[in-house]
mmCIF file of C-alpha atoms in Angstrom:
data_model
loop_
_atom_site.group_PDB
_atom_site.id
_atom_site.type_symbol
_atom_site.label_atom_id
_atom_site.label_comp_id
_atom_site.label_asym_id
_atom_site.label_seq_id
_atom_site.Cartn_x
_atom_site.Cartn_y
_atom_site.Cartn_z
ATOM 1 C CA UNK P 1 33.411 -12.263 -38.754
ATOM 2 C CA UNK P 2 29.704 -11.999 -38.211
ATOM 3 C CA UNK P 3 27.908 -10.567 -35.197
ATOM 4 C CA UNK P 4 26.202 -13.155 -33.032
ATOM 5 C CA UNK P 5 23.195 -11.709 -31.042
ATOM 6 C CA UNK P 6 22.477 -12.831 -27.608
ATOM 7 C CA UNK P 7 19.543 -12.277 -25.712
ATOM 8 C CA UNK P 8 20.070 -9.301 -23.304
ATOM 9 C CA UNK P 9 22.961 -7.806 -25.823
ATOM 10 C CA UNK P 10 22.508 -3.786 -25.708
ATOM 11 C CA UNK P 11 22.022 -2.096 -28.751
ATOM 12 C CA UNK P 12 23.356 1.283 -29.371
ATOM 13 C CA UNK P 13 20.856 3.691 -29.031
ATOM 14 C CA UNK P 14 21.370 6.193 -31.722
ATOM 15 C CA UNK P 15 21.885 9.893 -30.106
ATOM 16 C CA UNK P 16 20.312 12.636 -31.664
ATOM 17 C CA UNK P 17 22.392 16.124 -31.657
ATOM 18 C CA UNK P 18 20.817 17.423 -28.669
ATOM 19 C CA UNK P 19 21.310 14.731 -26.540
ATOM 20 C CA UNK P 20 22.906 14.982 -23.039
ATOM 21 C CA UNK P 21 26.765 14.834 -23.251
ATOM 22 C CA UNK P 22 28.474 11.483 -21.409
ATOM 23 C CA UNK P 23 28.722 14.008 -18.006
ATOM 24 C CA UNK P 24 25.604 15.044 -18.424
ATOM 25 C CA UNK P 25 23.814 11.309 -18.332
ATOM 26 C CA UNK P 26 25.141 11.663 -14.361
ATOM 27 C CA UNK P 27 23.484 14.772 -13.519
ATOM 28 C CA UNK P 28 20.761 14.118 -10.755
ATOM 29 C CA UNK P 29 18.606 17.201 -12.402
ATOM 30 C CA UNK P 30 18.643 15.246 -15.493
ATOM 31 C CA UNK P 31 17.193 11.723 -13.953
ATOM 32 C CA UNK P 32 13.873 10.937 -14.544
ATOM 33 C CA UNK P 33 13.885 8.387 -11.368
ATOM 34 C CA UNK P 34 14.371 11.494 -9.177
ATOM 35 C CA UNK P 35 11.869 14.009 -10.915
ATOM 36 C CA UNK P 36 9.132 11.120 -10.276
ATOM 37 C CA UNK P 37 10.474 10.628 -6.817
ATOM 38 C CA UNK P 38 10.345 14.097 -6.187
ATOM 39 C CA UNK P 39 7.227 14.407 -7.288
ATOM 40 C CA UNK P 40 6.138 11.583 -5.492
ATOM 41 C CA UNK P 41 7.733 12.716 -1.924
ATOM 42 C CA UNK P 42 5.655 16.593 -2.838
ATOM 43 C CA UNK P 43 2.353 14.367 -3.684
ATOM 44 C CA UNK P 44 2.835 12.230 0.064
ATOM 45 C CA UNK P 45 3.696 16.062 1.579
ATOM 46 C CA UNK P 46 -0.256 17.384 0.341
ATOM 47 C CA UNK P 47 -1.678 13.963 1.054
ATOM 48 C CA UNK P 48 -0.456 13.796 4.414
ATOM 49 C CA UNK P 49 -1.927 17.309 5.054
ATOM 50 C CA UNK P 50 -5.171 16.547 3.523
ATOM 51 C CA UNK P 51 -5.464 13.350 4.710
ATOM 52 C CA UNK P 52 -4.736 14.366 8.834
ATOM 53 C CA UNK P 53 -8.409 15.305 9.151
ATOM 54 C CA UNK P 54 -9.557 11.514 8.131
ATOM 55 C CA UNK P 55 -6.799 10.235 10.166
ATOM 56 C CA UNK P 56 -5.526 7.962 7.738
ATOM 57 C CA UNK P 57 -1.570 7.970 6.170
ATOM 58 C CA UNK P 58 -1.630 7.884 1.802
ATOM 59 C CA UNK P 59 -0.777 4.051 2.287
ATOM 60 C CA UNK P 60 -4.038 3.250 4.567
ATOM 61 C CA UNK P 61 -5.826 5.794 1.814
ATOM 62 C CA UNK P 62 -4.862 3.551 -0.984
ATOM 63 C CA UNK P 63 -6.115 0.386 0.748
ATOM 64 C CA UNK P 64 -9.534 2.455 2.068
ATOM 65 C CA UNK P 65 -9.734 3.168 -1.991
ATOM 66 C CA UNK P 66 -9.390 -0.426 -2.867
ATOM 67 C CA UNK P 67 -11.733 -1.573 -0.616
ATOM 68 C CA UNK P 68 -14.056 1.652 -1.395
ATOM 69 C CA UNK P 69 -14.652 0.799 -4.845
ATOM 70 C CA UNK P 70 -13.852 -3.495 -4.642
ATOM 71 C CA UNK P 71 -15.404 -4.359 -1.386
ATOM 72 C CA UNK P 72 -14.239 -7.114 0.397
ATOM 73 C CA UNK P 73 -10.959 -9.153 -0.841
ATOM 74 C CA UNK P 74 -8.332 -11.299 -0.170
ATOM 75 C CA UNK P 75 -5.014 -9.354 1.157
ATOM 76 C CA UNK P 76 -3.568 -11.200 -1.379
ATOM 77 C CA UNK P 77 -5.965 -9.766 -3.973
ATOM 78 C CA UNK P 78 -5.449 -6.192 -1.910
ATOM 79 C CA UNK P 79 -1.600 -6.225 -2.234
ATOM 80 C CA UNK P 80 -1.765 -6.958 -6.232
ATOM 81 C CA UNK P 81 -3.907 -4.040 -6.672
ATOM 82 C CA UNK P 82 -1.909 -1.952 -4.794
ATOM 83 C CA UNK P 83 1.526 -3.331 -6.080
ATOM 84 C CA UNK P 84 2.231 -4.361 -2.369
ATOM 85 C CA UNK P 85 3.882 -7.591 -0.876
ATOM 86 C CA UNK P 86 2.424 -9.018 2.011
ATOM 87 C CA UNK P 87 5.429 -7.708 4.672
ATOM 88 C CA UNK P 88 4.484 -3.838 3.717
ATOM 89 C CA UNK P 89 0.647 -4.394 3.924
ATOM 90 C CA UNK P 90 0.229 -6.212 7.179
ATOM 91 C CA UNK P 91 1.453 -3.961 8.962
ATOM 92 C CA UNK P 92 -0.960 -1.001 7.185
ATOM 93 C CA UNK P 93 -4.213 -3.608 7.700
ATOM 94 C CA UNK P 94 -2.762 -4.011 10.797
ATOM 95 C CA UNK P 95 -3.248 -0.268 11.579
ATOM 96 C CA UNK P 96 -6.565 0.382 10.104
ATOM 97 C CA UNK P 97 -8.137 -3.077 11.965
ATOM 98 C CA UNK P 98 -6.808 -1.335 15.725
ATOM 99 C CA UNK P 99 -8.814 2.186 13.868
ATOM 100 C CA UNK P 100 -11.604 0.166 13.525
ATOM 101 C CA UNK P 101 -11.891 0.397 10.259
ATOM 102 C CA UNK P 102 -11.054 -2.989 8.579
ATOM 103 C CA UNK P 103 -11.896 -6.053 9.725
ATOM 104 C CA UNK P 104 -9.480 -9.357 8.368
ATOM 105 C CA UNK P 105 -10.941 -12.723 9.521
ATOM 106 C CA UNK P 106 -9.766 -16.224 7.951
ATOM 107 C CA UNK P 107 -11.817 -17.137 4.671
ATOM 108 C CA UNK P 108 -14.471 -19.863 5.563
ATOM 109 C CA UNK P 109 -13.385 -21.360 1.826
ATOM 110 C CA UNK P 110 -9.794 -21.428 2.030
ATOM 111 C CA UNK P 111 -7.996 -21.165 5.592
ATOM 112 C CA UNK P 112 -4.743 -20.022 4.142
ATOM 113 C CA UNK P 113 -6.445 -16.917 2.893
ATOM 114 C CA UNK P 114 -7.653 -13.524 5.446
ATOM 115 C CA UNK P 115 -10.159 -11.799 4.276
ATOM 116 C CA UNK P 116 -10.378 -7.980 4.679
ATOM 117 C CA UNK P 117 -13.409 -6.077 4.727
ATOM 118 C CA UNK P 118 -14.979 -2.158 5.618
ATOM 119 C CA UNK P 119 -16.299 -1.885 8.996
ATOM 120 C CA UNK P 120 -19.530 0.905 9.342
ATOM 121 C CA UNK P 121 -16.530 3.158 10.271
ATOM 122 C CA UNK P 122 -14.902 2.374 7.252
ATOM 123 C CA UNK P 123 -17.788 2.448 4.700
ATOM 124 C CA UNK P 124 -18.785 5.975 6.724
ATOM 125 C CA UNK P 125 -15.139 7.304 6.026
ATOM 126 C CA UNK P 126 -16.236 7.599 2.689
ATOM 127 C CA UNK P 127 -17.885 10.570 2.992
ATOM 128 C CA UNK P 128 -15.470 12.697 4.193
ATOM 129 C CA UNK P 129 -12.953 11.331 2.027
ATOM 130 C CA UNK P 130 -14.797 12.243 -1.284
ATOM 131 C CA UNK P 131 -13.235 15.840 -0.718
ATOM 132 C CA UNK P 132 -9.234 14.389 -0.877
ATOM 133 C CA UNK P 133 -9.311 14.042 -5.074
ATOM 134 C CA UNK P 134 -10.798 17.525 -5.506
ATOM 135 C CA UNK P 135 -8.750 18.788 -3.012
ATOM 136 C CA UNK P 136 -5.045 16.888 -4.804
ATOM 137 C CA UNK P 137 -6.311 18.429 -7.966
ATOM 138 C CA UNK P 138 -6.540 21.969 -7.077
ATOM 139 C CA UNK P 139 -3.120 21.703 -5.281
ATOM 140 C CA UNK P 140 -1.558 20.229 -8.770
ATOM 141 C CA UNK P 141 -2.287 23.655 -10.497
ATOM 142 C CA UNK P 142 -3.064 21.452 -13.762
ATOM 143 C CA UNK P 143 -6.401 21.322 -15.889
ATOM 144 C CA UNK P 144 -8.136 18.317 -15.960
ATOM 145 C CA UNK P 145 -7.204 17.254 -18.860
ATOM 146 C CA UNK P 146 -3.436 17.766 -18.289
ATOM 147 C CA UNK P 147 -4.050 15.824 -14.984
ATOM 148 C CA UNK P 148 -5.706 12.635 -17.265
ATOM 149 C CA UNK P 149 -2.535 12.863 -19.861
ATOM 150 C CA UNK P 150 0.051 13.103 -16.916
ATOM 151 C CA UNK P 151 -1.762 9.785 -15.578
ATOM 152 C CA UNK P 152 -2.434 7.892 -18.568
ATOM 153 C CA UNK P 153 1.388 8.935 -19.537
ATOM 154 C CA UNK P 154 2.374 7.474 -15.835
ATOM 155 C CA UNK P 155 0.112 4.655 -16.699
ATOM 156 C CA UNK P 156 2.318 4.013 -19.899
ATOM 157 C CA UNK P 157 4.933 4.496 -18.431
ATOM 158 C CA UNK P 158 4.489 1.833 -15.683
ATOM 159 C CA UNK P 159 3.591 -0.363 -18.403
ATOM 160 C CA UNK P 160 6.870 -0.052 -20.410
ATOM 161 C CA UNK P 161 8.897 -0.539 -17.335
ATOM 162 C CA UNK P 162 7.130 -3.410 -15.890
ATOM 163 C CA UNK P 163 7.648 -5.539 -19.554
ATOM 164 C CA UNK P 164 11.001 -4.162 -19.497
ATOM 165 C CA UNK P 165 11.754 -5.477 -15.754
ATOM 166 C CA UNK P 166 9.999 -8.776 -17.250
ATOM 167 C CA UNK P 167 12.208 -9.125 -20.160
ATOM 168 C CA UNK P 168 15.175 -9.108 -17.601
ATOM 169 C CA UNK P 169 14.609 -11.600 -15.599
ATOM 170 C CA UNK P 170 17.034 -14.666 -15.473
ATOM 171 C CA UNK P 171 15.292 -17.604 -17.697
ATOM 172 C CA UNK P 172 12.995 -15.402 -19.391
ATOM 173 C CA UNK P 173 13.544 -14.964 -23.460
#
C-alpha cells in the first residue's frame, strides 16, 4: 500500500552518527531556544546598565532607534518594525510621551491612526546615545566581523523560523 502525503506530515530527519541520543534532545544545555534566551536576558543585563545614564529601558531604546533613523510613523508602522503588537507598545510610547520625548497625536489623514514623533528632547537624546553600540560591542568581546556574521546568522535565522511559523498556520498550504 502506497504512502499518501499530507500537508504538515513530518518527515524523518535523517541523524547523522554524532547526533544527540533520544535523552539528550531534552537536555536544557542542548536547546537552542535557551542559549538565545540566555543570551538575550545577558544582552538586556549590559543594556540596562548602559542605557541608565539616557534613562531609557532596551524597549524605549528600540522605539528611540526607529524613530532615530525613520522619523515620524504610525504606531502601527512602529510596532511592525519592531515586531510589537499594539498592547506591548502603548504602554512603552506611553512612557517615553510622560519623558517628554515622543509626542503621539491623531493623524489629520486618517483618525483611526496616532502618529508618533521625536520631541527636541528626543531628537537631542541622540547624542548621547551614539555611545550605546560602541559601548554593546566592546562588552561582546567579538571582532567586528564576528559581530556582522552572528547578526546576519540571527537575521537568517529569524527568517527560517518566521516561513516556518507561516507554513503552520491552519489554512495555509
Amino acid at each position: 500500500m502506497a504512502y499518501k502525503s499530507y500537508p504538515g506530515d513530518m518527515t524523518p530527519t535523517p541523524t547523522p552518527a554524532d547526533a544527540p541520543s533520544e535523552e539528550d534532545w531534552l537536555r536544557l544545555d542542548g536547546q537552542i531556544c535557551f542559549s538565545l534566551h540566555a543570551a538575550s536576558r545577558a544582552f538586556n543585563g549590559v543594556y540596562r546598565v548602559i542605557l541608565k545614564d539616557l534613562g531609557l529601558t532596551y524597549p524605549q531604546y528600540l522605539v528611540m532607534l526607529v524613530l532615530w533613523e525613520r522619523g515620524e510613523m504610525p504606531v502601527k508602522k512602529l510596532g511592525e518594525h519592531l515586531r510589537l503588537d499594539s498592547g506591548t507598545l502603548s504602554p512603552l510610547l506611553k512612557r517615553l510621551e510622560a519623558a517628554g520625548l515622543v509626542r503621539r497625536e491623531r493623524s489629520a489623514r486618517d483618525e483611526r491612526s496616532v502618529e508618533v514623533r521625536l520631541t527636541e528632547e528626543g531628537v537631542a537624546l541622540r547624542t548621547p546615545a551614539l555611545q550605546v553600540p560602541r559601548r554593546i560591542f566592546q562588552a561582546t568581546g567579538f571582532d567586528l566581523d564576528e559581530l556582522r556574521d552572528l547578526r546576519e546568522r540571527l537575521d537568517h535565522l529569524t527568517s527560517t523560523l518566521d516561513s516556518a511559523a507561516l507554513e503552520e498556520m491552519p489554512g495555509r498550504q
